[in-house]
Amino acid sequence: KRVVLAGTLATYGTTTDHLDETSPLQADAPLYGITKLIGEKVAQRYNALYDMDCICLRFGTVLSGRKVTSPGVAAAVATVFSSATGEDVVVKGVAGSDRRHYVYYKDAALAAVTAALAGKTEHDLFNIAGGADCRASFEELAATVRRHAPNAGKVTFDGKSGHRGTMETARAARELGFRPAHTLEQAV
């Protein structure tokens, strides 16, 4: 049996760097990212002390059409998507130029199942994100929504949250067999 722990790109903090699982964490990581890092460390400690089989997945910003009631980046993504109804929206807490590496929720779910069913792995931490085309700014995400919903409302951004780097997912491909199946266009 294996435990799969969901982590986050936010653990890395604000950076424009190319990020693999050994990349340094920035001092400005948000509390959300820090709490996820603590979960990773607890899982790794359980692996060492009790020979448990725990795998940690650091997900990029997840794209889904689900309703979000919590604040933060998930709410920002949901607000951008809600513009597809034709209503003008204000996205709080992020700047339109802030870049994220997105992953479609179906690919995130596939990664979790793939990690749960994979054989023995060399590592216990894996980045999970979409392909290179899934690295985009919030403005580019809004433009993608407009391409699919030409009558989408105007999207205005009123914050700054900082860039997140490009997630390297080669380790997940090599050890778990995970490869994202959806482009940004398909996810939207």
Short mmCIF file of N, CA and C in Angstrom, two decimals:
data_model
loop_
_atom_site.label_atom_id
_atom_site.label_comp_id
_atom_site.label_asym_id
_atom_site.label_seq_id
_atom_site.Cartn_x
_atom_site.Cartn_y
_atom_site.Cartn_z
N LYS A 1 0.84 -1.19 0.00
CA LYS A 1 0.00 0.00 0.00
C LYS A 1 0.88 1.24 0.00
N ARG A 2 0.35 2.29 -0.62
CA ARG A 2 1.12 3.52 -0.76
C ARG A 2 0.23 4.72 -0.43
N VAL A 3 0.81 5.71 0.22
CA VAL A 3 0.15 6.98 0.47
C VAL A 3 0.66 7.97 -0.56
N VAL A 4 -0.25 8.70 -1.21
CA VAL A 4 0.12 9.74 -2.15
C VAL A 4 -0.33 11.07 -1.56
N LEU A 5 0.62 11.96 -1.34
CA LEU A 5 0.36 13.26 -0.73
C LEU A 5 0.35 14.35 -1.80
N ALA A 6 -0.68 15.19 -1.79
CA ALA A 6 -0.78 16.29 -2.75
C ALA A 6 -0.06 17.52 -2.23
N GLY A 7 0.92 17.98 -2.99
CA GLY A 7 1.66 19.19 -2.66
C GLY A 7 1.38 20.26 -3.70
N THR A 8 2.23 21.29 -3.72
CA THR A 8 1.95 22.44 -4.57
C THR A 8 3.19 23.13 -5.09
N LEU A 9 3.05 23.72 -6.25
CA LEU A 9 4.06 24.58 -6.85
C LEU A 9 4.39 25.75 -5.92
N ALA A 10 3.45 26.19 -5.10
CA ALA A 10 3.66 27.32 -4.19
C ALA A 10 4.79 27.07 -3.20
N THR A 11 5.14 25.82 -3.00
CA THR A 11 6.24 25.48 -2.09
C THR A 11 7.55 26.15 -2.53
N TYR A 12 7.73 26.32 -3.83
CA TYR A 12 8.97 26.90 -4.34
C TYR A 12 9.08 28.41 -4.08
N GLY A 13 7.96 29.09 -3.83
CA GLY A 13 7.99 30.54 -3.65
C GLY A 13 8.02 31.26 -4.99
N THR A 14 8.29 32.57 -4.95
CA THR A 14 8.31 33.39 -6.15
C THR A 14 9.62 33.21 -6.89
N THR A 15 9.52 32.78 -8.13
CA THR A 15 10.71 32.56 -8.95
C THR A 15 10.31 32.43 -10.40
N THR A 16 11.22 32.73 -11.28
CA THR A 16 11.00 32.49 -12.71
C THR A 16 11.88 31.35 -13.19
N ASP A 17 12.57 30.70 -12.27
CA ASP A 17 13.51 29.63 -12.61
C ASP A 17 12.82 28.39 -13.15
N HIS A 18 13.63 27.57 -13.79
CA HIS A 18 13.24 26.22 -14.19
C HIS A 18 13.34 25.38 -12.92
N LEU A 19 12.28 24.71 -12.53
CA LEU A 19 12.22 24.03 -11.23
C LEU A 19 12.18 22.52 -11.36
N ASP A 20 13.19 21.87 -10.81
CA ASP A 20 13.09 20.42 -10.63
C ASP A 20 12.92 20.17 -9.13
N GLU A 21 12.81 18.92 -8.77
CA GLU A 21 12.51 18.59 -7.38
C GLU A 21 13.63 18.94 -6.41
N THR A 22 14.81 19.26 -6.93
CA THR A 22 15.93 19.64 -6.05
C THR A 22 16.16 21.15 -6.01
N SER A 23 15.32 21.91 -6.70
CA SER A 23 15.48 23.37 -6.74
C SER A 23 15.33 23.97 -5.35
N PRO A 24 16.09 25.03 -5.06
CA PRO A 24 15.97 25.66 -3.74
C PRO A 24 14.61 26.33 -3.57
N LEU A 25 14.14 26.32 -2.35
CA LEU A 25 12.87 26.97 -2.02
C LEU A 25 13.17 28.42 -1.66
N GLN A 26 12.33 29.34 -2.11
CA GLN A 26 12.53 30.76 -1.86
C GLN A 26 11.97 31.15 -0.50
N ALA A 27 12.57 32.16 0.12
CA ALA A 27 12.17 32.60 1.45
C ALA A 27 10.76 33.18 1.47
N ASP A 28 10.25 33.60 0.32
CA ASP A 28 8.93 34.23 0.29
C ASP A 28 7.79 33.23 0.02
N ALA A 29 8.05 31.94 0.16
CA ALA A 29 6.99 30.95 -0.08
C ALA A 29 5.78 31.31 0.79
N PRO A 30 4.57 31.25 0.23
CA PRO A 30 3.37 31.57 1.01
C PRO A 30 3.13 30.51 2.09
N LEU A 31 2.35 30.88 3.09
CA LEU A 31 2.05 29.94 4.17
C LEU A 31 1.45 28.65 3.63
N TYR A 32 0.60 28.76 2.62
CA TYR A 32 0.02 27.56 2.01
C TYR A 32 1.12 26.62 1.53
N GLY A 33 2.10 27.16 0.81
CA GLY A 33 3.21 26.35 0.31
C GLY A 33 4.04 25.76 1.43
N ILE A 34 4.24 26.54 2.50
CA ILE A 34 5.03 26.06 3.64
C ILE A 34 4.32 24.91 4.34
N THR A 35 2.99 25.01 4.49
CA THR A 35 2.27 23.90 5.14
C THR A 35 2.34 22.64 4.30
N LYS A 36 2.30 22.79 2.98
CA LYS A 36 2.44 21.62 2.11
C LYS A 36 3.85 21.03 2.21
N LEU A 37 4.86 21.89 2.34
CA LEU A 37 6.24 21.42 2.52
C LEU A 37 6.37 20.63 3.82
N ILE A 38 5.72 21.10 4.87
CA ILE A 38 5.75 20.37 6.15
C ILE A 38 5.15 18.97 5.96
N GLY A 39 4.04 18.89 5.22
CA GLY A 39 3.44 17.59 4.94
C GLY A 39 4.40 16.67 4.20
N GLU A 40 5.14 17.23 3.22
CA GLU A 40 6.13 16.44 2.49
C GLU A 40 7.21 15.91 3.44
N LYS A 41 7.68 16.77 4.32
CA LYS A 41 8.74 16.38 5.26
C LYS A 41 8.25 15.30 6.22
N VAL A 42 7.00 15.42 6.68
CA VAL A 42 6.43 14.39 7.56
C VAL A 42 6.35 13.05 6.81
N ALA A 43 5.88 13.09 5.56
CA ALA A 43 5.79 11.85 4.77
C ALA A 43 7.17 11.24 4.56
N GLN A 44 8.16 12.07 4.26
CA GLN A 44 9.52 11.56 4.05
C GLN A 44 10.08 10.97 5.35
N ARG A 45 9.74 11.57 6.47
CA ARG A 45 10.21 11.05 7.76
C ARG A 45 9.55 9.71 8.06
N TYR A 46 8.26 9.59 7.77
CA TYR A 46 7.58 8.31 7.94
C TYR A 46 8.20 7.24 7.06
N ASN A 47 8.57 7.62 5.84
CA ASN A 47 9.26 6.67 4.95
C ASN A 47 10.52 6.14 5.63
N ALA A 48 11.31 7.05 6.22
CA ALA A 48 12.60 6.68 6.83
C ALA A 48 12.42 5.91 8.14
N LEU A 49 11.50 6.36 8.99
CA LEU A 49 11.36 5.75 10.31
C LEU A 49 10.57 4.45 10.31
N TYR A 50 9.52 4.39 9.51
CA TYR A 50 8.58 3.27 9.58
C TYR A 50 8.48 2.47 8.29
N ASP A 51 9.38 2.76 7.34
CA ASP A 51 9.39 2.07 6.06
C ASP A 51 8.02 2.13 5.37
N MET A 52 7.34 3.27 5.56
CA MET A 52 6.08 3.49 4.85
C MET A 52 6.38 3.87 3.42
N ASP A 53 5.45 3.66 2.57
CA ASP A 53 5.61 4.00 1.16
C ASP A 53 4.76 5.23 0.86
N CYS A 54 5.36 6.40 1.00
CA CYS A 54 4.69 7.68 0.74
C CYS A 54 5.34 8.37 -0.45
N ILE A 55 4.53 8.83 -1.37
CA ILE A 55 5.00 9.62 -2.51
C ILE A 55 4.33 10.98 -2.44
N CYS A 56 5.12 12.03 -2.65
CA CYS A 56 4.62 13.40 -2.63
C CYS A 56 4.61 13.95 -4.06
N LEU A 57 3.48 14.53 -4.45
CA LEU A 57 3.35 15.13 -5.77
C LEU A 57 3.19 16.64 -5.60
N ARG A 58 4.06 17.41 -6.22
CA ARG A 58 3.94 18.88 -6.22
C ARG A 58 3.22 19.26 -7.51
N PHE A 59 1.96 19.64 -7.37
CA PHE A 59 1.14 20.00 -8.52
C PHE A 59 1.35 21.45 -8.92
N GLY A 60 1.35 21.70 -10.24
CA GLY A 60 1.26 23.06 -10.74
C GLY A 60 -0.12 23.60 -10.41
N THR A 61 -0.43 24.80 -10.87
CA THR A 61 -1.73 25.40 -10.62
C THR A 61 -2.79 24.59 -11.37
N VAL A 62 -3.73 24.03 -10.62
CA VAL A 62 -4.72 23.11 -11.19
C VAL A 62 -5.84 23.89 -11.87
N LEU A 63 -6.14 23.50 -13.11
CA LEU A 63 -7.23 24.09 -13.87
C LEU A 63 -8.45 23.19 -13.81
N SER A 64 -9.55 23.75 -13.32
CA SER A 64 -10.82 23.02 -13.34
C SER A 64 -11.95 24.03 -13.32
N GLY A 65 -13.11 23.59 -13.69
CA GLY A 65 -14.27 24.47 -13.69
C GLY A 65 -15.05 24.44 -12.40
N ARG A 66 -14.48 23.82 -11.38
CA ARG A 66 -15.23 23.68 -10.12
C ARG A 66 -15.37 25.02 -9.40
N LYS A 67 -16.39 25.11 -8.58
CA LYS A 67 -16.61 26.30 -7.77
C LYS A 67 -15.58 26.33 -6.65
N VAL A 68 -15.00 27.49 -6.41
CA VAL A 68 -13.98 27.65 -5.38
C VAL A 68 -14.47 28.68 -4.38
N THR A 69 -14.46 28.33 -3.10
CA THR A 69 -14.90 29.26 -2.07
C THR A 69 -13.76 29.80 -1.22
N SER A 70 -12.58 29.22 -1.37
CA SER A 70 -11.43 29.68 -0.59
C SER A 70 -10.70 30.77 -1.36
N PRO A 71 -9.95 31.63 -0.66
CA PRO A 71 -9.17 32.65 -1.37
C PRO A 71 -7.93 32.02 -1.99
N GLY A 72 -7.19 32.81 -2.74
CA GLY A 72 -5.92 32.34 -3.28
C GLY A 72 -5.95 32.12 -4.77
N VAL A 73 -4.95 31.42 -5.25
CA VAL A 73 -4.76 31.24 -6.68
C VAL A 73 -5.89 30.40 -7.29
N ALA A 74 -6.39 29.40 -6.58
CA ALA A 74 -7.50 28.60 -7.12
C ALA A 74 -8.72 29.49 -7.37
N ALA A 75 -8.97 30.43 -6.46
CA ALA A 75 -10.08 31.38 -6.64
C ALA A 75 -9.82 32.30 -7.83
N ALA A 76 -8.56 32.70 -8.03
CA ALA A 76 -8.22 33.55 -9.17
C ALA A 76 -8.50 32.82 -10.48
N VAL A 77 -8.11 31.55 -10.56
CA VAL A 77 -8.36 30.76 -11.77
C VAL A 77 -9.87 30.62 -11.99
N ALA A 78 -10.61 30.32 -10.93
CA ALA A 78 -12.06 30.16 -11.05
C ALA A 78 -12.72 31.46 -11.52
N THR A 79 -12.22 32.60 -11.05
CA THR A 79 -12.78 33.89 -11.47
C THR A 79 -12.50 34.13 -12.95
N VAL A 80 -11.30 33.83 -13.40
CA VAL A 80 -10.99 33.97 -14.83
C VAL A 80 -11.95 33.09 -15.64
N PHE A 81 -12.16 31.85 -15.23
CA PHE A 81 -13.07 30.95 -15.94
C PHE A 81 -14.50 31.49 -15.93
N SER A 82 -14.89 32.13 -14.84
CA SER A 82 -16.27 32.62 -14.74
C SER A 82 -16.57 33.74 -15.74
N SER A 83 -15.52 34.36 -16.28
CA SER A 83 -15.74 35.40 -17.30
C SER A 83 -16.38 34.82 -18.56
N ALA A 84 -16.30 33.51 -18.75
CA ALA A 84 -16.87 32.86 -19.93
C ALA A 84 -18.38 33.06 -20.01
N THR A 85 -19.03 33.38 -18.89
CA THR A 85 -20.48 33.61 -18.88
C THR A 85 -20.86 34.94 -19.51
N GLY A 86 -19.85 35.80 -19.78
CA GLY A 86 -20.11 37.10 -20.35
C GLY A 86 -20.04 38.22 -19.33
N GLU A 87 -19.91 37.86 -18.09
CA GLU A 87 -19.85 38.86 -17.02
C GLU A 87 -18.42 39.38 -16.85
N ASP A 88 -18.29 40.71 -16.66
CA ASP A 88 -16.99 41.29 -16.35
C ASP A 88 -16.59 40.86 -14.94
N VAL A 89 -15.31 40.54 -14.76
CA VAL A 89 -14.84 40.07 -13.45
C VAL A 89 -13.56 40.79 -13.04
N VAL A 90 -13.36 40.88 -11.74
CA VAL A 90 -12.12 41.40 -11.17
C VAL A 90 -11.46 40.25 -10.43
N VAL A 91 -10.24 39.94 -10.82
CA VAL A 91 -9.49 38.84 -10.22
C VAL A 91 -8.61 39.43 -9.12
N LYS A 92 -8.88 39.05 -7.90
CA LYS A 92 -8.17 39.60 -6.75
C LYS A 92 -6.94 38.77 -6.42
N GLY A 93 -5.90 39.46 -5.97
CA GLY A 93 -4.74 38.78 -5.42
C GLY A 93 -3.65 38.38 -6.39
N VAL A 94 -3.86 38.58 -7.68
CA VAL A 94 -2.82 38.25 -8.66
C VAL A 94 -2.74 39.36 -9.71
N ALA A 95 -1.59 39.50 -10.29
CA ALA A 95 -1.42 40.39 -11.43
C ALA A 95 -1.62 39.58 -12.70
N GLY A 96 -2.13 40.22 -13.73
CA GLY A 96 -2.34 39.53 -14.99
C GLY A 96 -1.06 38.98 -15.58
N SER A 97 0.06 39.63 -15.29
CA SER A 97 1.35 39.19 -15.84
C SER A 97 1.99 38.05 -15.05
N ASP A 98 1.45 37.74 -13.87
CA ASP A 98 1.99 36.63 -13.06
C ASP A 98 1.86 35.33 -13.85
N ARG A 99 2.96 34.60 -13.94
CA ARG A 99 2.99 33.36 -14.71
C ARG A 99 2.90 32.15 -13.78
N ARG A 100 2.19 31.13 -14.25
CA ARG A 100 2.05 29.87 -13.53
C ARG A 100 2.26 28.73 -14.51
N HIS A 101 2.61 27.57 -13.96
CA HIS A 101 2.64 26.34 -14.75
C HIS A 101 1.39 25.58 -14.36
N TYR A 102 0.45 25.48 -15.29
CA TYR A 102 -0.85 24.88 -15.02
C TYR A 102 -0.84 23.37 -15.30
N VAL A 103 -1.80 22.71 -14.68
CA VAL A 103 -2.06 21.29 -14.96
C VAL A 103 -3.58 21.11 -14.93
N TYR A 104 -4.11 20.45 -15.93
CA TYR A 104 -5.55 20.18 -15.99
C TYR A 104 -5.90 19.17 -14.91
N TYR A 105 -7.07 19.33 -14.30
CA TYR A 105 -7.45 18.48 -13.17
C TYR A 105 -7.47 17.00 -13.54
N LYS A 106 -7.82 16.67 -14.77
CA LYS A 106 -7.82 15.26 -15.18
C LYS A 106 -6.39 14.71 -15.23
N ASP A 107 -5.44 15.54 -15.64
CA ASP A 107 -4.04 15.11 -15.62
C ASP A 107 -3.53 15.00 -14.19
N ALA A 108 -3.95 15.90 -13.30
CA ALA A 108 -3.56 15.81 -11.89
C ALA A 108 -4.10 14.52 -11.27
N ALA A 109 -5.34 14.19 -11.57
CA ALA A 109 -5.93 12.95 -11.06
C ALA A 109 -5.20 11.73 -11.61
N LEU A 110 -4.89 11.78 -12.91
CA LEU A 110 -4.14 10.68 -13.53
C LEU A 110 -2.78 10.50 -12.86
N ALA A 111 -2.12 11.62 -12.54
CA ALA A 111 -0.82 11.54 -11.86
C ALA A 111 -0.95 10.88 -10.50
N ALA A 112 -2.00 11.22 -9.75
CA ALA A 112 -2.20 10.62 -8.43
C ALA A 112 -2.42 9.11 -8.54
N VAL A 113 -3.24 8.69 -9.49
CA VAL A 113 -3.49 7.26 -9.69
C VAL A 113 -2.21 6.57 -10.16
N THR A 114 -1.51 7.19 -11.10
CA THR A 114 -0.27 6.62 -11.61
C THR A 114 0.75 6.45 -10.48
N ALA A 115 0.84 7.45 -9.60
CA ALA A 115 1.77 7.37 -8.46
C ALA A 115 1.36 6.25 -7.51
N ALA A 116 0.07 6.11 -7.28
CA ALA A 116 -0.42 5.08 -6.36
C ALA A 116 -0.12 3.68 -6.88
N LEU A 117 -0.17 3.51 -8.19
CA LEU A 117 -0.03 2.18 -8.78
C LEU A 117 1.38 1.86 -9.29
N ALA A 118 2.25 2.86 -9.30
CA ALA A 118 3.60 2.65 -9.83
C ALA A 118 4.37 1.66 -8.95
N GLY A 119 5.34 1.03 -9.56
CA GLY A 119 6.22 0.15 -8.79
C GLY A 119 7.15 0.95 -7.90
N LYS A 120 8.15 0.30 -7.38
CA LYS A 120 9.13 0.95 -6.52
C LYS A 120 9.80 2.10 -7.27
N THR A 121 9.93 3.25 -6.59
CA THR A 121 10.56 4.41 -7.22
C THR A 121 11.85 4.76 -6.50
N GLU A 122 12.75 5.41 -7.22
CA GLU A 122 14.00 5.86 -6.62
C GLU A 122 13.78 7.06 -5.72
N HIS A 123 12.83 7.91 -6.09
CA HIS A 123 12.54 9.13 -5.35
C HIS A 123 11.13 9.11 -4.78
N ASP A 124 10.87 10.03 -3.84
CA ASP A 124 9.53 10.11 -3.25
C ASP A 124 8.88 11.48 -3.46
N LEU A 125 9.48 12.33 -4.29
CA LEU A 125 8.94 13.66 -4.58
C LEU A 125 8.95 13.88 -6.09
N PHE A 126 7.78 14.31 -6.63
CA PHE A 126 7.65 14.47 -8.08
C PHE A 126 6.86 15.74 -8.40
N ASN A 127 7.36 16.51 -9.38
CA ASN A 127 6.62 17.65 -9.92
C ASN A 127 5.60 17.13 -10.93
N ILE A 128 4.40 17.71 -10.87
CA ILE A 128 3.34 17.34 -11.80
C ILE A 128 2.79 18.62 -12.42
N ALA A 129 2.90 18.75 -13.74
CA ALA A 129 2.39 19.92 -14.45
C ALA A 129 2.09 19.53 -15.89
N GLY A 130 1.39 20.42 -16.58
CA GLY A 130 1.12 20.21 -17.99
C GLY A 130 2.39 20.42 -18.80
N GLY A 131 2.26 20.29 -20.11
CA GLY A 131 3.40 20.48 -20.99
C GLY A 131 3.84 21.94 -21.04
N ALA A 132 4.82 22.24 -21.88
CA ALA A 132 5.37 23.59 -21.98
C ALA A 132 4.30 24.63 -22.31
N ASP A 133 3.29 24.25 -23.10
CA ASP A 133 2.23 25.19 -23.46
C ASP A 133 1.35 25.55 -22.26
N CYS A 134 1.45 24.81 -21.18
CA CYS A 134 0.66 25.09 -19.98
C CYS A 134 1.33 26.09 -19.05
N ARG A 135 2.44 26.64 -19.46
CA ARG A 135 3.13 27.70 -18.71
C ARG A 135 2.64 29.02 -19.28
N ALA A 136 1.84 29.77 -18.51
CA ALA A 136 1.20 30.96 -19.05
C ALA A 136 0.92 31.97 -17.95
N SER A 137 0.73 33.22 -18.36
CA SER A 137 0.33 34.26 -17.41
C SER A 137 -1.19 34.18 -17.21
N PHE A 138 -1.66 34.87 -16.18
CA PHE A 138 -3.12 34.93 -15.98
C PHE A 138 -3.78 35.65 -17.15
N GLU A 139 -3.12 36.65 -17.73
CA GLU A 139 -3.66 37.33 -18.91
C GLU A 139 -3.80 36.36 -20.08
N GLU A 140 -2.79 35.49 -20.26
CA GLU A 140 -2.85 34.50 -21.33
C GLU A 140 -3.95 33.48 -21.06
N LEU A 141 -4.16 33.13 -19.80
CA LEU A 141 -5.26 32.23 -19.44
C LEU A 141 -6.59 32.87 -19.80
N ALA A 142 -6.74 34.16 -19.47
CA ALA A 142 -7.98 34.87 -19.80
C ALA A 142 -8.18 34.94 -21.32
N ALA A 143 -7.11 35.14 -22.07
CA ALA A 143 -7.21 35.17 -23.54
C ALA A 143 -7.63 33.80 -24.08
N THR A 144 -7.16 32.74 -23.45
CA THR A 144 -7.55 31.40 -23.87
C THR A 144 -9.04 31.19 -23.61
N VAL A 145 -9.53 31.66 -22.47
CA VAL A 145 -10.97 31.58 -22.18
C VAL A 145 -11.75 32.34 -23.26
N ARG A 146 -11.29 33.54 -23.64
CA ARG A 146 -11.97 34.34 -24.66
C ARG A 146 -12.00 33.64 -26.02
N ARG A 147 -10.95 32.88 -26.35
CA ARG A 147 -10.95 32.14 -27.62
C ARG A 147 -12.05 31.08 -27.64
N HIS A 148 -12.32 30.50 -26.48
CA HIS A 148 -13.35 29.47 -26.39
C HIS A 148 -14.74 30.04 -26.13
N ALA A 149 -14.78 31.24 -25.56
CA ALA A 149 -16.05 31.91 -25.27
C ALA A 149 -15.92 33.36 -25.76
N PRO A 150 -16.14 33.59 -27.06
CA PRO A 150 -15.90 34.91 -27.63
C PRO A 150 -16.67 36.05 -26.95
N ASN A 151 -17.76 35.75 -26.29
CA ASN A 151 -18.54 36.78 -25.59
C ASN A 151 -18.16 36.88 -24.12
N ALA A 152 -17.01 36.35 -23.77
CA ALA A 152 -16.57 36.40 -22.37
C ALA A 152 -16.47 37.85 -21.90
N GLY A 153 -16.67 38.03 -20.61
CA GLY A 153 -16.58 39.36 -20.04
C GLY A 153 -15.13 39.83 -19.92
N LYS A 154 -15.00 41.10 -19.60
CA LYS A 154 -13.68 41.69 -19.40
C LYS A 154 -13.09 41.17 -18.09
N VAL A 155 -11.80 40.86 -18.12
CA VAL A 155 -11.09 40.37 -16.92
C VAL A 155 -10.09 41.44 -16.50
N THR A 156 -10.21 41.89 -15.26
CA THR A 156 -9.30 42.88 -14.69
C THR A 156 -8.59 42.25 -13.50
N PHE A 157 -7.31 42.52 -13.36
CA PHE A 157 -6.52 41.95 -12.27
C PHE A 157 -6.14 43.06 -11.30
N ASP A 158 -6.22 42.79 -9.99
CA ASP A 158 -5.94 43.85 -9.01
C ASP A 158 -4.96 43.45 -7.92
N GLY A 159 -4.03 42.60 -8.23
CA GLY A 159 -3.09 42.19 -7.19
C GLY A 159 -1.75 41.82 -7.76
N LYS A 160 -0.94 41.24 -6.90
CA LYS A 160 0.37 40.74 -7.29
C LYS A 160 0.70 39.58 -6.38
N SER A 161 0.90 38.44 -6.96
CA SER A 161 1.24 37.27 -6.14
C SER A 161 2.62 36.73 -6.45
N GLY A 162 3.20 37.14 -7.57
CA GLY A 162 4.53 36.66 -7.92
C GLY A 162 4.50 35.50 -8.89
N HIS A 163 5.54 35.42 -9.68
CA HIS A 163 5.67 34.35 -10.65
C HIS A 163 6.02 33.03 -9.97
N ARG A 164 5.66 31.95 -10.61
CA ARG A 164 6.11 30.62 -10.22
C ARG A 164 6.87 30.07 -11.42
N GLY A 165 7.89 29.32 -11.17
CA GLY A 165 8.77 28.85 -12.24
C GLY A 165 8.14 27.78 -13.12
N THR A 166 8.93 27.35 -14.09
CA THR A 166 8.54 26.27 -14.98
C THR A 166 8.91 24.95 -14.32
N MET A 167 7.94 24.10 -14.16
CA MET A 167 8.15 22.83 -13.47
C MET A 167 8.71 21.78 -14.41
N GLU A 168 9.82 21.21 -14.04
CA GLU A 168 10.41 20.10 -14.78
C GLU A 168 9.73 18.82 -14.31
N THR A 169 9.19 18.06 -15.23
CA THR A 169 8.44 16.85 -14.87
C THR A 169 9.09 15.56 -15.37
N ALA A 170 10.36 15.63 -15.75
CA ALA A 170 11.04 14.46 -16.30
C ALA A 170 11.11 13.31 -15.30
N ARG A 171 11.31 13.62 -14.03
CA ARG A 171 11.39 12.56 -13.01
C ARG A 171 10.07 11.79 -12.95
N ALA A 172 8.93 12.50 -12.99
CA ALA A 172 7.62 11.83 -12.95
C ALA A 172 7.42 10.98 -14.19
N ALA A 173 7.89 11.46 -15.33
CA ALA A 173 7.78 10.67 -16.57
C ALA A 173 8.62 9.40 -16.47
N ARG A 174 9.83 9.57 -15.99
CA ARG A 174 10.78 8.45 -15.93
C ARG A 174 10.38 7.40 -14.89
N GLU A 175 10.06 7.84 -13.68
CA GLU A 175 9.84 6.87 -12.59
C GLU A 175 8.38 6.45 -12.41
N LEU A 176 7.45 7.34 -12.76
CA LEU A 176 6.03 7.01 -12.58
C LEU A 176 5.35 6.65 -13.90
N GLY A 177 5.97 7.07 -15.00
CA GLY A 177 5.33 6.87 -16.30
C GLY A 177 4.27 7.93 -16.57
N PHE A 178 4.29 9.05 -15.83
CA PHE A 178 3.29 10.10 -16.00
C PHE A 178 3.67 11.06 -17.12
N ARG A 179 2.70 11.29 -18.00
CA ARG A 179 2.81 12.32 -19.03
C ARG A 179 1.45 12.99 -19.15
N PRO A 180 1.41 14.33 -19.10
CA PRO A 180 0.11 15.01 -19.19
C PRO A 180 -0.51 14.76 -20.56
N ALA A 181 -1.83 14.65 -20.58
CA ALA A 181 -2.54 14.35 -21.82
C ALA A 181 -3.22 15.57 -22.43
N HIS A 182 -3.28 16.69 -21.68
CA HIS A 182 -4.05 17.84 -22.13
C HIS A 182 -3.20 19.10 -22.27
N THR A 183 -3.45 19.84 -23.34
CA THR A 183 -2.82 21.14 -23.54
C THR A 183 -3.63 22.19 -22.78
N LEU A 184 -3.12 23.40 -22.71
CA LEU A 184 -3.86 24.50 -22.08
C LEU A 184 -5.18 24.74 -22.81
N GLU A 185 -5.14 24.74 -24.13
CA GLU A 185 -6.36 24.94 -24.92
C GLU A 185 -7.40 23.86 -24.58
N GLN A 186 -6.98 22.62 -24.48
CA GLN A 186 -7.90 21.54 -24.16
C GLN A 186 -8.45 21.65 -22.75
N ALA A 187 -7.60 22.10 -21.83
CA ALA A 187 -8.02 22.24 -20.43
C ALA A 187 -9.09 23.31 -20.26
N VAL A 188 -8.96 24.39 -21.03
CA VAL A 188 -9.94 25.47 -20.93
C VAL A 188 -11.21 25.08 -21.67
#
